[in-house]
Backbone atoms as SQL, in Angstrom:
CREATE TABLE atoms (id INTEGER PRIMARY KEY, chain TEXT, resi INTEGER, resn TEXT, atom TEXT, x REAL, y REAL, z REAL);
INSERT INTO atoms VALUES
  (1, 'A', 1, 'LEU', 'N', -6.430, 22.215, 7.264),
  (2, 'A', 1, 'LEU', 'CA', -6.086, 21.337, 6.158),
  (3, 'A', 1, 'LEU', 'C', -5.957, 19.898, 6.645),
  (4, 'A', 2, 'ALA', 'N', -5.232, 19.681, 7.715),
  (5, 'A', 2, 'ALA', 'CA', -5.034, 18.325, 8.225),
  (6, 'A', 2, 'ALA', 'C', -6.363, 17.685, 8.612),
  (7, 'A', 3, 'GLY', 'N', -7.239, 18.446, 9.224),
  (8, 'A', 3, 'GLY', 'CA', -8.550, 17.923, 9.598),
  (9, 'A', 3, 'GLY', 'C', -9.371, 17.538, 8.382),
  (10, 'A', 4, 'ARG', 'N', -9.319, 18.361, 7.350),
  (11, 'A', 4, 'ARG', 'CA', -10.040, 18.072, 6.101),
  (12, 'A', 4, 'ARG', 'C', -9.490, 16.795, 5.455),
  (13, 'A', 5, 'ILE', 'N', -8.165, 16.654, 5.431),
  (14, 'A', 5, 'ILE', 'CA', -7.542, 15.459, 4.863),
  (15, 'A', 5, 'ILE', 'C', -7.942, 14.227, 5.676),
  (16, 'A', 6, 'ASP', 'N', -7.920, 14.356, 6.991),
  (17, 'A', 6, 'ASP', 'CA', -8.290, 13.240, 7.866),
  (18, 'A', 6, 'ASP', 'C', -9.712, 12.761, 7.568),
  (19, 'A', 7, 'LEU', 'N', -10.642, 13.695, 7.451),
  (20, 'A', 7, 'LEU', 'CA', -12.034, 13.336, 7.157),
  (21, 'A', 7, 'LEU', 'C', -12.181, 12.696, 5.782),
  (22, 'A', 8, 'SER', 'N', -11.546, 13.279, 4.779),
  (23, 'A', 8, 'SER', 'CA', -11.711, 12.750, 3.422),
  (24, 'A', 8, 'SER', 'C', -11.080, 11.374, 3.294),
  (25, 'A', 9, 'GLN', 'N', -9.928, 11.163, 3.938),
  (26, 'A', 9, 'GLN', 'CA', -9.299, 9.847, 3.835),
  (27, 'A', 9, 'GLN', 'C', -10.059, 8.816, 4.662),
  (28, 'A', 10, 'ALA', 'N', -10.632, 9.212, 5.769),
  (29, 'A', 10, 'ALA', 'CA', -11.453, 8.282, 6.551),
  (30, 'A', 10, 'ALA', 'C', -12.655, 7.838, 5.730),
  (31, 'A', 11, 'ASP', 'N', -13.267, 8.771, 4.990),
  (32, 'A', 11, 'ASP', 'CA', -14.392, 8.434, 4.113),
  (33, 'A', 11, 'ASP', 'C', -13.953, 7.477, 2.996),
  (34, 'A', 12, 'GLU', 'N', -12.782, 7.744, 2.408),
  (35, 'A', 12, 'GLU', 'CA', -12.278, 6.881, 1.338),
  (36, 'A', 12, 'GLU', 'C', -12.006, 5.476, 1.861),
  (37, 'A', 13, 'ILE', 'N', -11.383, 5.385, 3.020),
  (38, 'A', 13, 'ILE', 'CA', -11.071, 4.078, 3.614),
  (39, 'A', 13, 'ILE', 'C', -12.346, 3.319, 3.921),
  (40, 'A', 14, 'LYS', 'N', -13.333, 3.994, 4.494),
  (41, 'A', 14, 'LYS', 'CA', -14.598, 3.333, 4.823),
  (42, 'A', 14, 'LYS', 'C', -15.284, 2.826, 3.561),
  (43, 'A', 15, 'MET', 'N', -15.274, 3.625, 2.511),
  (44, 'A', 15, 'MET', 'CA', -15.905, 3.195, 1.262),
  (45, 'A', 15, 'MET', 'C', -15.221, 1.936, 0.748),
  (46, 'A', 16, 'MET', 'N', -13.883, 1.902, 0.761),
  (47, 'A', 16, 'MET', 'CA', -13.150, 0.734, 0.266),
  (48, 'A', 16, 'MET', 'C', -13.397, -0.487, 1.148),
  (49, 'A', 17, 'GLN', 'N', -13.432, -0.288, 2.465),
  (50, 'A', 17, 'GLN', 'CA', -13.714, -1.399, 3.374),
  (51, 'A', 17, 'GLN', 'C', -15.121, -1.942, 3.133),
  (52, 'A', 18, 'ASP', 'N', -16.101, -1.067, 3.020),
  (53, 'A', 18, 'ASP', 'CA', -17.477, -1.484, 2.775),
  (54, 'A', 18, 'ASP', 'C', -17.600, -2.217, 1.439),
  (55, 'A', 19, 'TRP', 'N', -16.899, -1.744, 0.433),
  (56, 'A', 19, 'TRP', 'CA', -16.927, -2.365, -0.890),
  (57, 'A', 19, 'TRP', 'C', -16.389, -3.793, -0.803),
  (58, 'A', 20, 'LEU', 'N', -15.287, -3.978, -0.084),
  (59, 'A', 20, 'LEU', 'CA', -14.720, -5.321, 0.080),
  (60, 'A', 20, 'LEU', 'C', -15.666, -6.236, 0.841),
  (61, 'A', 21, 'VAL', 'N', -16.196, -5.766, 1.953),
  (62, 'A', 21, 'VAL', 'CA', -17.096, -6.575, 2.784),
  (63, 'A', 21, 'VAL', 'C', -18.330, -6.979, 1.991),
  (64, 'A', 22, 'ALA', 'N', -18.885, -6.081, 1.203),
  (65, 'A', 22, 'ALA', 'CA', -20.077, -6.377, 0.403),
  (66, 'A', 22, 'ALA', 'C', -19.799, -7.477, -0.623),
  (67, 'A', 23, 'ARG', 'N', -18.528, -7.705, -0.939),
  (68, 'A', 23, 'ARG', 'CA', -18.149, -8.730, -1.900),
  (69, 'A', 23, 'ARG', 'C', -17.530, -9.952, -1.224),
  (70, 'A', 24, 'GLY', 'N', -17.754, -10.057, 0.100),
  (71, 'A', 24, 'GLY', 'CA', -17.277, -11.213, 0.841),
  (72, 'A', 24, 'GLY', 'C', -15.778, -11.256, 1.063),
  (73, 'A', 25, 'GLN', 'N', -15.127, -10.114, 0.948),
  (74, 'A', 25, 'GLN', 'CA', -13.683, -10.027, 1.147),
  (75, 'A', 25, 'GLN', 'C', -13.380, -9.519, 2.549),
  (76, 'A', 26, 'ILE', 'N', -12.186, -9.784, 3.000),
  (77, 'A', 26, 'ILE', 'CA', -11.746, -9.281, 4.301),
  (78, 'A', 26, 'ILE', 'C', -11.216, -7.866, 4.106),
  (79, 'A', 27, 'ALA', 'N', -11.748, -6.939, 4.871),
  (80, 'A', 27, 'ALA', 'CA', -11.305, -5.548, 4.802),
  (81, 'A', 27, 'ALA', 'C', -10.283, -5.304, 5.908),
  (82, 'A', 28, 'PRO', 'N', -9.063, -4.907, 5.557),
  (83, 'A', 28, 'PRO', 'CA', -8.065, -4.641, 6.593),
  (84, 'A', 28, 'PRO', 'C', -8.471, -3.460, 7.460),
  (85, 'A', 29, 'GLU', 'N', -7.973, -3.449, 8.665),
  (86, 'A', 29, 'GLU', 'CA', -8.200, -2.307, 9.556),
  (87, 'A', 29, 'GLU', 'C', -7.538, -1.076, 8.946),
  (88, 'A', 30, 'GLN', 'N', -7.996, 0.096, 9.375),
  (89, 'A', 30, 'GLN', 'CA', -7.539, 1.345, 8.779),
  (90, 'A', 30, 'GLN', 'C', -6.023, 1.502, 8.779),
  (91, 'A', 31, 'PHE', 'N', -5.354, 1.119, 9.855),
  (92, 'A', 31, 'PHE', 'CA', -3.911, 1.347, 9.951),
  (93, 'A', 31, 'PHE', 'C', -3.098, 0.060, 9.820),
  (94, 'A', 32, 'ALA', 'N', -3.711, -0.989, 9.296),
  (95, 'A', 32, 'ALA', 'CA', -3.059, -2.301, 9.242),
  (96, 'A', 32, 'ALA', 'C', -1.785, -2.304, 8.407),
  (97, 'A', 33, 'HIS', 'N', -1.701, -1.472, 7.399),
  (98, 'A', 33, 'HIS', 'CA', -0.563, -1.525, 6.489),
  (99, 'A', 33, 'HIS', 'C', 0.386, -0.345, 6.619),
  (100, 'A', 34, 'HIS', 'N', 0.263, 0.432, 7.646),
  (101, 'A', 34, 'HIS', 'CA', 1.121, 1.613, 7.761),
  (102, 'A', 34, 'HIS', 'C', 2.596, 1.269, 7.886),
  (103, 'A', 35, 'HIS', 'N', 2.930, 0.094, 8.365),
  (104, 'A', 35, 'HIS', 'CA', 4.343, -0.266, 8.488),
  (105, 'A', 35, 'HIS', 'C', 4.856, -0.976, 7.248),
  (106, 'A', 36, 'GLU', 'N', 4.010, -1.141, 6.252),
  (107, 'A', 36, 'GLU', 'CA', 4.425, -1.741, 4.995),
  (108, 'A', 36, 'GLU', 'C', 4.625, -0.652, 3.950),
  (109, 'A', 37, 'HIS', 'N', 5.170, 0.488, 4.366),
  (110, 'A', 37, 'HIS', 'CA', 5.255, 1.666, 3.511),
  (111, 'A', 37, 'HIS', 'C', 6.070, 1.454, 2.255),
  (112, 'A', 38, 'MET', 'N', 6.963, 0.514, 2.232),
  (113, 'A', 38, 'MET', 'CA', 7.773, 0.318, 1.046),
  (114, 'A', 38, 'MET', 'C', 6.936, -0.249, -0.108),
  (115, 'A', 39, 'MET', 'N', 5.813, -0.853, 0.195),
  (116, 'A', 39, 'MET', 'CA', 4.953, -1.412, -0.832),
  (117, 'A', 39, 'MET', 'C', 3.989, -0.365, -1.390),
  (118, 'A', 40, 'MET', 'N', 3.797, 0.709, -0.688),
  (119, 'A', 40, 'MET', 'CA', 2.818, 1.711, -1.081),
  (120, 'A', 40, 'MET', 'C', 3.531, 3.007, -1.449),
  (121, 'A', 41, 'PRO', 'N', 3.318, 3.488, -2.667),
  (122, 'A', 41, 'PRO', 'CA', 3.978, 4.752, -3.030),
  (123, 'A', 41, 'PRO', 'C', 3.474, 5.903, -2.169),
  (124, 'A', 42, 'GLY', 'N', 4.391, 6.764, -1.778),
  (125, 'A', 42, 'GLY', 'CA', 4.012, 7.960, -1.053),
  (126, 'A', 42, 'GLY', 'C', 3.997, 7.839, 0.459),
  (127, 'A', 43, 'MET', 'N', 4.282, 6.661, 0.987),
  (128, 'A', 43, 'MET', 'CA', 4.309, 6.504, 2.446),
  (129, 'A', 43, 'MET', 'C', 5.658, 6.997, 2.974),
  (130, 'A', 44, 'LEU', 'N', 5.628, 7.686, 4.095),
  (131, 'A', 44, 'LEU', 'CA', 6.858, 8.178, 4.701),
  (132, 'A', 44, 'LEU', 'C', 7.647, 7.021, 5.292),
  (133, 'A', 45, 'THR', 'N', 8.961, 7.121, 5.218),
  (134, 'A', 45, 'THR', 'CA', 9.821, 6.126, 5.853),
  (135, 'A', 45, 'THR', 'C', 9.808, 6.356, 7.359),
  (136, 'A', 46, 'ASP', 'N', 10.317, 5.397, 8.108),
  (137, 'A', 46, 'ASP', 'CA', 10.412, 5.564, 9.558),
  (138, 'A', 46, 'ASP', 'C', 11.279, 6.785, 9.893),
  (139, 'A', 47, 'GLU', 'N', 12.344, 6.981, 9.136),
  (140, 'A', 47, 'GLU', 'CA', 13.230, 8.132, 9.374),
  (141, 'A', 47, 'GLU', 'C', 12.482, 9.442, 9.124),
  (142, 'A', 48, 'GLN', 'N', 11.705, 9.517, 8.065),
  (143, 'A', 48, 'GLN', 'CA', 10.931, 10.727, 7.780),
  (144, 'A', 48, 'GLN', 'C', 9.893, 10.977, 8.872),
  (145, 'A', 49, 'MET', 'N', 9.277, 9.921, 9.375),
  (146, 'A', 49, 'MET', 'CA', 8.303, 10.075, 10.457),
  (147, 'A', 49, 'MET', 'C', 8.983, 10.600, 11.721),
  (148, 'A', 50, 'GLN', 'N', 10.189, 10.131, 11.996),
  (149, 'A', 50, 'GLN', 'CA', 10.941, 10.615, 13.160),
  (150, 'A', 50, 'GLN', 'C', 11.305, 12.083, 12.999),
  (151, 'A', 51, 'GLN', 'N', 11.713, 12.474, 11.794),
  (152, 'A', 51, 'GLN', 'CA', 12.034, 13.881, 11.527),
  (153, 'A', 51, 'GLN', 'C', 10.794, 14.747, 11.731),
  (154, 'A', 52, 'LEU', 'N', 9.657, 14.280, 11.266),
  (155, 'A', 52, 'LEU', 'CA', 8.409, 15.014, 11.426),
  (156, 'A', 52, 'LEU', 'C', 8.048, 15.137, 12.903),
  (157, 'A', 53, 'ALA', 'N', 8.198, 14.051, 13.635),
  (158, 'A', 53, 'ALA', 'CA', 7.860, 14.060, 15.063),
  (159, 'A', 53, 'ALA', 'C', 8.757, 15.014, 15.850),
  (160, 'A', 54, 'ALA', 'N', 9.987, 15.194, 15.398),
  (161, 'A', 54, 'ALA', 'CA', 10.936, 16.056, 16.110),
  (162, 'A', 54, 'ALA', 'C', 10.838, 17.518, 15.682),
  (163, 'A', 55, 'ALA', 'N', 10.144, 17.793, 14.603),
  (164, 'A', 55, 'ALA', 'CA', 10.081, 19.157, 14.061),
  (165, 'A', 55, 'ALA', 'C', 9.031, 19.993, 14.794),
  (166, 'A', 56, 'HIS', 'N', 9.219, 21.310, 14.739),
  (167, 'A', 56, 'HIS', 'CA', 8.297, 22.257, 15.373),
  (168, 'A', 56, 'HIS', 'C', 8.083, 23.455, 14.441),
  (169, 'A', 57, 'GLY', 'N', 6.955, 24.107, 14.626),
  (170, 'A', 57, 'GLY', 'CA', 6.670, 25.349, 13.914),
  (171, 'A', 57, 'GLY', 'C', 6.702, 25.197, 12.414),
  (172, 'A', 58, 'GLY', 'N', 7.356, 26.143, 11.758),
  (173, 'A', 58, 'GLY', 'CA', 7.437, 26.154, 10.306),
  (174, 'A', 58, 'GLY', 'C', 8.133, 24.931, 9.735),
  (175, 'A', 59, 'ASP', 'N', 9.131, 24.405, 10.462),
  (176, 'A', 59, 'ASP', 'CA', 9.802, 23.189, 9.987),
  (177, 'A', 59, 'ASP', 'C', 8.830, 22.013, 9.950),
  (178, 'A', 60, 'PHE', 'N', 7.982, 21.899, 10.986),
  (179, 'A', 60, 'PHE', 'CA', 6.975, 20.837, 10.997),
  (180, 'A', 60, 'PHE', 'C', 6.009, 21.023, 9.828),
  (181, 'A', 61, 'ASP', 'N', 5.527, 22.239, 9.650),
  (182, 'A', 61, 'ASP', 'CA', 4.567, 22.507, 8.578),
  (183, 'A', 61, 'ASP', 'C', 5.152, 22.138, 7.217),
  (184, 'A', 62, 'ARG', 'N', 6.394, 22.530, 6.981),
  (185, 'A', 62, 'ARG', 'CA', 7.052, 22.242, 5.705),
  (186, 'A', 62, 'ARG', 'C', 7.185, 20.735, 5.486),
  (187, 'A', 63, 'LEU', 'N', 7.671, 20.011, 6.504),
  (188, 'A', 63, 'LEU', 'CA', 7.826, 18.559, 6.384),
  (189, 'A', 63, 'LEU', 'C', 6.477, 17.858, 6.224),
  (190, 'A', 64, 'PHE', 'N', 5.464, 18.334, 6.962),
  (191, 'A', 64, 'PHE', 'CA', 4.127, 17.758, 6.857),
  (192, 'A', 64, 'PHE', 'C', 3.595, 17.924, 5.436),
  (193, 'A', 65, 'LEU', 'N', 3.706, 19.129, 4.899),
  (194, 'A', 65, 'LEU', 'CA', 3.209, 19.394, 3.548),
  (195, 'A', 65, 'LEU', 'C', 3.963, 18.564, 2.507),
  (196, 'A', 66, 'GLN', 'N', 5.274, 18.493, 2.628),
  (197, 'A', 66, 'GLN', 'CA', 6.053, 17.687, 1.685),
  (198, 'A', 66, 'GLN', 'C', 5.630, 16.218, 1.757),
  (199, 'A', 67, 'GLY', 'N', 5.456, 15.711, 2.971),
  (200, 'A', 67, 'GLY', 'CA', 5.059, 14.320, 3.146),
  (201, 'A', 67, 'GLY', 'C', 3.666, 14.043, 2.623),
  (202, 'A', 68, 'MET', 'N', 2.740, 14.953, 2.889),
  (203, 'A', 68, 'MET', 'CA', 1.361, 14.742, 2.441),
  (204, 'A', 68, 'MET', 'C', 1.238, 14.889, 0.926),
  (205, 'A', 69, 'ILE', 'N', 2.039, 15.755, 0.326),
  (206, 'A', 69, 'ILE', 'CA', 2.036, 15.856, -1.138),
  (207, 'A', 69, 'ILE', 'C', 2.507, 14.526, -1.729),
  (208, 'A', 70, 'ALA', 'N', 3.592, 13.980, -1.183),
  (209, 'A', 70, 'ALA', 'CA', 4.099, 12.684, -1.667),
  (210, 'A', 70, 'ALA', 'C', 3.061, 11.585, -1.451),
  (211, 'A', 71, 'HIS', 'N', 2.377, 11.608, -0.301),
  (212, 'A', 71, 'HIS', 'CA', 1.353, 10.606, 0.009),
  (213, 'A', 71, 'HIS', 'C', 0.197, 10.692, -0.993),
  (214, 'A', 72, 'HIS', 'N', -0.249, 11.901, -1.276),
  (215, 'A', 72, 'HIS', 'CA', -1.341, 12.094, -2.228),
  (216, 'A', 72, 'HIS', 'C', -0.904, 11.695, -3.643),
  (217, 'A', 73, 'GLN', 'N', 0.332, 12.016, -4.009),
  (218, 'A', 73, 'GLN', 'CA', 0.832, 11.602, -5.322),
  (219, 'A', 73, 'GLN', 'C', 0.897, 10.078, -5.403),
  (220, 'A', 74, 'GLY', 'N', 1.206, 9.429, -4.276),
  (221, 'A', 74, 'GLY', 'CA', 1.192, 7.971, -4.226),
  (222, 'A', 74, 'GLY', 'C', -0.198, 7.424, -4.491),
  (223, 'A', 75, 'ALA', 'N', -1.217, 8.083, -3.955),
  (224, 'A', 75, 'ALA', 'CA', -2.600, 7.656, -4.207),
  (225, 'A', 75, 'ALA', 'C', -2.927, 7.783, -5.691),
  (226, 'A', 76, 'LEU', 'N', -2.484, 8.851, -6.314),
  (227, 'A', 76, 'LEU', 'CA', -2.723, 9.019, -7.747),
  (228, 'A', 76, 'LEU', 'C', -1.998, 7.946, -8.554),
  (229, 'A', 77, 'THR', 'N', -0.803, 7.573, -8.115),
  (230, 'A', 77, 'THR', 'CA', -0.049, 6.501, -8.770),
  (231, 'A', 77, 'THR', 'C', -0.801, 5.176, -8.649),
  (232, 'A', 78, 'MET', 'N', -1.329, 4.896, -7.448),
  (233, 'A', 78, 'MET', 'CA', -2.060, 3.647, -7.255),
  (234, 'A', 78, 'MET', 'C', -3.327, 3.614, -8.103),
  (235, 'A', 79, 'VAL', 'N', -4.031, 4.730, -8.210),
  (236, 'A', 79, 'VAL', 'CA', -5.242, 4.790, -9.029),
  (237, 'A', 79, 'VAL', 'C', -4.876, 4.572, -10.501),
  (238, 'A', 80, 'ALA', 'N', -3.795, 5.185, -10.955),
  (239, 'A', 80, 'ALA', 'CA', -3.364, 5.017, -12.347),
  (240, 'A', 80, 'ALA', 'C', -3.016, 3.559, -12.625),
  (241, 'A', 81, 'GLU', 'N', -2.333, 2.915, -11.676),
  (242, 'A', 81, 'GLU', 'CA', -1.990, 1.501, -11.832),
  (243, 'A', 81, 'GLU', 'C', -3.245, 0.634, -11.850),
  (244, 'A', 82, 'LEU', 'N', -4.208, 0.954, -10.998),
  (245, 'A', 82, 'LEU', 'CA', -5.472, 0.220, -10.975),
  (246, 'A', 82, 'LEU', 'C', -6.167, 0.312, -12.330),
  (247, 'A', 83, 'MET', 'N', -6.191, 1.489, -12.895),
  (248, 'A', 83, 'MET', 'CA', -6.899, 1.699, -14.156),
  (249, 'A', 83, 'MET', 'C', -6.237, 0.964, -15.322),
  (250, 'A', 84, 'LYS', 'N', -4.981, 0.567, -15.177),
  (251, 'A', 84, 'LYS', 'CA', -4.289, -0.191, -16.229),
  (252, 'A', 84, 'LYS', 'C', -4.710, -1.662, -16.238),
  (253, 'A', 85, 'GLN', 'N', -5.361, -2.115, -15.158),
  (254, 'A', 85, 'GLN', 'CA', -5.740, -3.519, -15.048),
  (255, 'A', 85, 'GLN', 'C', -6.957, -3.819, -15.923),
  (256, 'A', 86, 'PRO', 'N', -6.966, -5.003, -16.554),
  (257, 'A', 86, 'PRO', 'CA', -8.127, -5.375, -17.374),
  (258, 'A', 86, 'PRO', 'C', -9.415, -5.366, -16.537),
  (259, 'A', 87, 'GLY', 'N', -10.436, -4.738, -17.054),
  (260, 'A', 87, 'GLY', 'CA', -11.731, -4.697, -16.381),
  (261, 'A', 87, 'GLY', 'C', -11.821, -3.722, -15.229),
  (262, 'A', 88, 'ALA', 'N', -10.796, -2.916, -15.050),
  (263, 'A', 88, 'ALA', 'CA', -10.775, -1.985, -13.918),
  (264, 'A', 88, 'ALA', 'C', -11.914, -0.979, -14.015),
  (265, 'A', 89, 'ALA', 'N', -12.533, -0.741, -12.887),
  (266, 'A', 89, 'ALA', 'CA', -13.536, 0.320, -12.726),
  (267, 'A', 89, 'ALA', 'C', -14.733, 0.174, -13.651),
  (268, 'A', 90, 'GLN', 'N', -15.116, -1.061, -13.949),
  (269, 'A', 90, 'GLN', 'CA', -16.305, -1.257, -14.770),
  (270, 'A', 90, 'GLN', 'C', -17.584, -0.982, -13.992),
  (271, 'A', 91, 'GLU', 'N', -17.521, -1.117, -12.674),
  (272, 'A', 91, 'GLU', 'CA', -18.683, -0.787, -11.841),
  (273, 'A', 91, 'GLU', 'C', -18.759, 0.732, -11.718),
  (274, 'A', 92, 'SER', 'N', -19.954, 1.270, -11.895),
  (275, 'A', 92, 'SER', 'CA', -20.103, 2.726, -11.827),
  (276, 'A', 92, 'SER', 'C', -19.711, 3.269, -10.460),
  (277, 'A', 93, 'GLU', 'N', -19.973, 2.502, -9.393),
  (278, 'A', 93, 'GLU', 'CA', -19.606, 2.939, -8.040),
  (279, 'A', 93, 'GLU', 'C', -18.095, 3.127, -7.920),
  (280, 'A', 94, 'ILE', 'N', -17.325, 2.184, -8.455),
  (281, 'A', 94, 'ILE', 'CA', -15.866, 2.270, -8.376),
  (282, 'A', 94, 'ILE', 'C', -15.342, 3.348, -9.315),
  (283, 'A', 95, 'PHE', 'N', -15.915, 3.446, -10.506),
  (284, 'A', 95, 'PHE', 'CA', -15.484, 4.491, -11.434),
  (285, 'A', 95, 'PHE', 'C', -15.683, 5.866, -10.803),
  (286, 'A', 96, 'GLY', 'N', -16.841, 6.076, -10.174),
  (287, 'A', 96, 'GLY', 'CA', -17.105, 7.343, -9.498),
  (288, 'A', 96, 'GLY', 'C', -16.145, 7.587, -8.348),
  (289, 'A', 97, 'PHE', 'N', -15.872, 6.528, -7.586),
  (290, 'A', 97, 'PHE', 'CA', -14.928, 6.641, -6.473),
  (291, 'A', 97, 'PHE', 'C', -13.554, 7.047, -6.976),
  (292, 'A', 98, 'ILE', 'N', -13.089, 6.406, -8.042),
  (293, 'A', 98, 'ILE', 'CA', -11.769, 6.717, -8.590),
  (294, 'A', 98, 'ILE', 'C', -11.728, 8.155, -9.095),
  (295, 'A', 99, 'ALA', 'N', -12.771, 8.577, -9.779),
  (296, 'A', 99, 'ALA', 'CA', -12.823, 9.958, -10.278),
  (297, 'A', 99, 'ALA', 'C', -12.774, 10.950, -9.123),
  (298, 'A', 100, 'ASP', 'N', -13.499, 10.643, -8.044),
  (299, 'A', 100, 'ASP', 'CA', -13.485, 11.517, -6.867),
  (300, 'A', 100, 'ASP', 'C', -12.105, 11.548, -6.220),
  (301, 'A', 101, 'VAL', 'N', -11.471, 10.378, -6.089),
  (302, 'A', 101, 'VAL', 'CA', -10.132, 10.320, -5.487),
  (303, 'A', 101, 'VAL', 'C', -9.159, 11.153, -6.313),
  (304, 'A', 102, 'GLU', 'N', -9.190, 10.967, -7.623),
  (305, 'A', 102, 'GLU', 'CA', -8.269, 11.735, -8.478),
  (306, 'A', 102, 'GLU', 'C', -8.488, 13.238, -8.324),
  (307, 'A', 103, 'ALA', 'N', -9.733, 13.667, -8.361),
  (308, 'A', 103, 'ALA', 'CA', -10.033, 15.098, -8.259),
  (309, 'A', 103, 'ALA', 'C', -9.669, 15.645, -6.885),
  (310, 'A', 104, 'ASP', 'N', -10.070, 14.926, -5.826),
  (311, 'A', 104, 'ASP', 'CA', -9.805, 15.397, -4.462),
  (312, 'A', 104, 'ASP', 'C', -8.319, 15.426, -4.151),
  (313, 'A', 105, 'GLN', 'N', -7.613, 14.351, -4.513),
  (314, 'A', 105, 'GLN', 'CA', -6.182, 14.288, -4.212),
  (315, 'A', 105, 'GLN', 'C', -5.430, 15.374, -4.957),
  (316, 'A', 106, 'GLN', 'N', -5.773, 15.583, -6.236),
  (317, 'A', 106, 'GLN', 'CA', -5.075, 16.613, -7.006),
  (318, 'A', 106, 'GLN', 'C', -5.373, 18.007, -6.460),
  (319, 'A', 107, 'ALA', 'N', -6.617, 18.250, -6.068),
  (320, 'A', 107, 'ALA', 'CA', -6.961, 19.555, -5.496),
  (321, 'A', 107, 'ALA', 'C', -6.188, 19.792, -4.201),
  (322, 'A', 108, 'GLU', 'N', -6.062, 18.758, -3.374),
  (323, 'A', 108, 'GLU', 'CA', -5.314, 18.910, -2.123),
  (324, 'A', 108, 'GLU', 'C', -3.824, 19.079, -2.400),
  (325, 'A', 109, 'ILE', 'N', -3.295, 18.377, -3.409),
  (326, 'A', 109, 'ILE', 'CA', -1.885, 18.564, -3.791),
  (327, 'A', 109, 'ILE', 'C', -1.660, 20.016, -4.200),
  (328, 'A', 110, 'ASP', 'N', -2.554, 20.543, -5.021),
  (329, 'A', 110, 'ASP', 'CA', -2.424, 21.935, -5.465),
  (330, 'A', 110, 'ASP', 'C', -2.484, 22.898, -4.283),
  (331, 'A', 111, 'ARG', 'N', -3.429, 22.674, -3.372),
  (332, 'A', 111, 'ARG', 'CA', -3.578, 23.526, -2.186),
  (333, 'A', 111, 'ARG', 'C', -2.322, 23.449, -1.310),
  (334, 'A', 112, 'MET', 'N', -1.820, 22.224, -1.081),
  (335, 'A', 112, 'MET', 'CA', -0.621, 22.067, -0.243),
  (336, 'A', 112, 'MET', 'C', 0.608, 22.630, -0.931),
  (337, 'A', 113, 'GLY', 'N', 0.687, 22.520, -2.250),
  (338, 'A', 113, 'GLY', 'CA', 1.806, 23.098, -2.976),
  (339, 'A', 113, 'GLY', 'C', 1.868, 24.611, -2.811),
  (340, 'A', 114, 'ALA', 'N', 0.694, 25.237, -2.865),
  (341, 'A', 114, 'ALA', 'CA', 0.633, 26.691, -2.656),
  (342, 'A', 114, 'ALA', 'C', 1.046, 27.038, -1.230),
  (343, 'A', 115, 'MET', 'N', 0.600, 26.251, -0.260),
  (344, 'A', 115, 'MET', 'CA', 0.981, 26.497, 1.131),
  (345, 'A', 115, 'MET', 'C', 2.475, 26.283, 1.318),
  (346, 'A', 116, 'LEU', 'N', 3.011, 25.255, 0.688),
  (347, 'A', 116, 'LEU', 'CA', 4.444, 24.936, 0.817),
  (348, 'A', 116, 'LEU', 'C', 5.309, 26.057, 0.284),
  (349, 'A', 117, 'GLN', 'N', 4.854, 26.738, -0.754),
  (350, 'A', 117, 'GLN', 'CA', 5.622, 27.862, -1.301),
  (351, 'A', 117, 'GLN', 'C', 5.857, 28.938, -0.248),
  (352, 'A', 118, 'GLU', 'N', 4.939, 29.083, 0.685),
  (353, 'A', 118, 'GLU', 'CA', 5.111, 30.075, 1.756),
  (354, 'A', 118, 'GLU', 'C', 6.264, 29.704, 2.682),
  (355, 'A', 119, 'TYR', 'N', 6.575, 28.398, 2.790),
  (356, 'A', 119, 'TYR', 'CA', 7.657, 27.953, 3.686),
  (357, 'A', 119, 'TYR', 'C', 8.995, 27.848, 2.968),
  (358, 'A', 120, 'THR', 'N', 8.998, 28.000, 1.650),
  (359, 'A', 120, 'THR', 'CA', 10.249, 27.881, 0.918),
  (360, 'A', 120, 'THR', 'C', 10.706, 29.203, 0.332),
  (361, 'A', 121, 'LYS', 'N', 10.036, 30.296, 0.694),
  (362, 'A', 121, 'LYS', 'CA', 10.443, 31.628, 0.205),
  (363, 'A', 121, 'LYS', 'C', 11.696, 32.082, 0.897);
């Protein structure tokens, strides 16, 4: 699961970076904003990251799944906010990207939710 998420998010980041560059914008590096988590919904706090780093076995799996569900829900929140903006997603490329993000993130949330139930029984 983690490997699949890593690949899909790397693809999403590359698409967004390429989209910005093609429009003469500066594309931030992949991890440039990881310490600005308070501005982005779904980012783990430093304390949550420390708890995750210290966890092992089932505790790690449970914390990882909870964190990734929140992270994915944050992506859905950001997409919803984007779509509220005037003129949002008028380009077919961006509309398709947003539709893919919504579908992929929700499918992964559902998959992780089912996995998380195994750790909360």
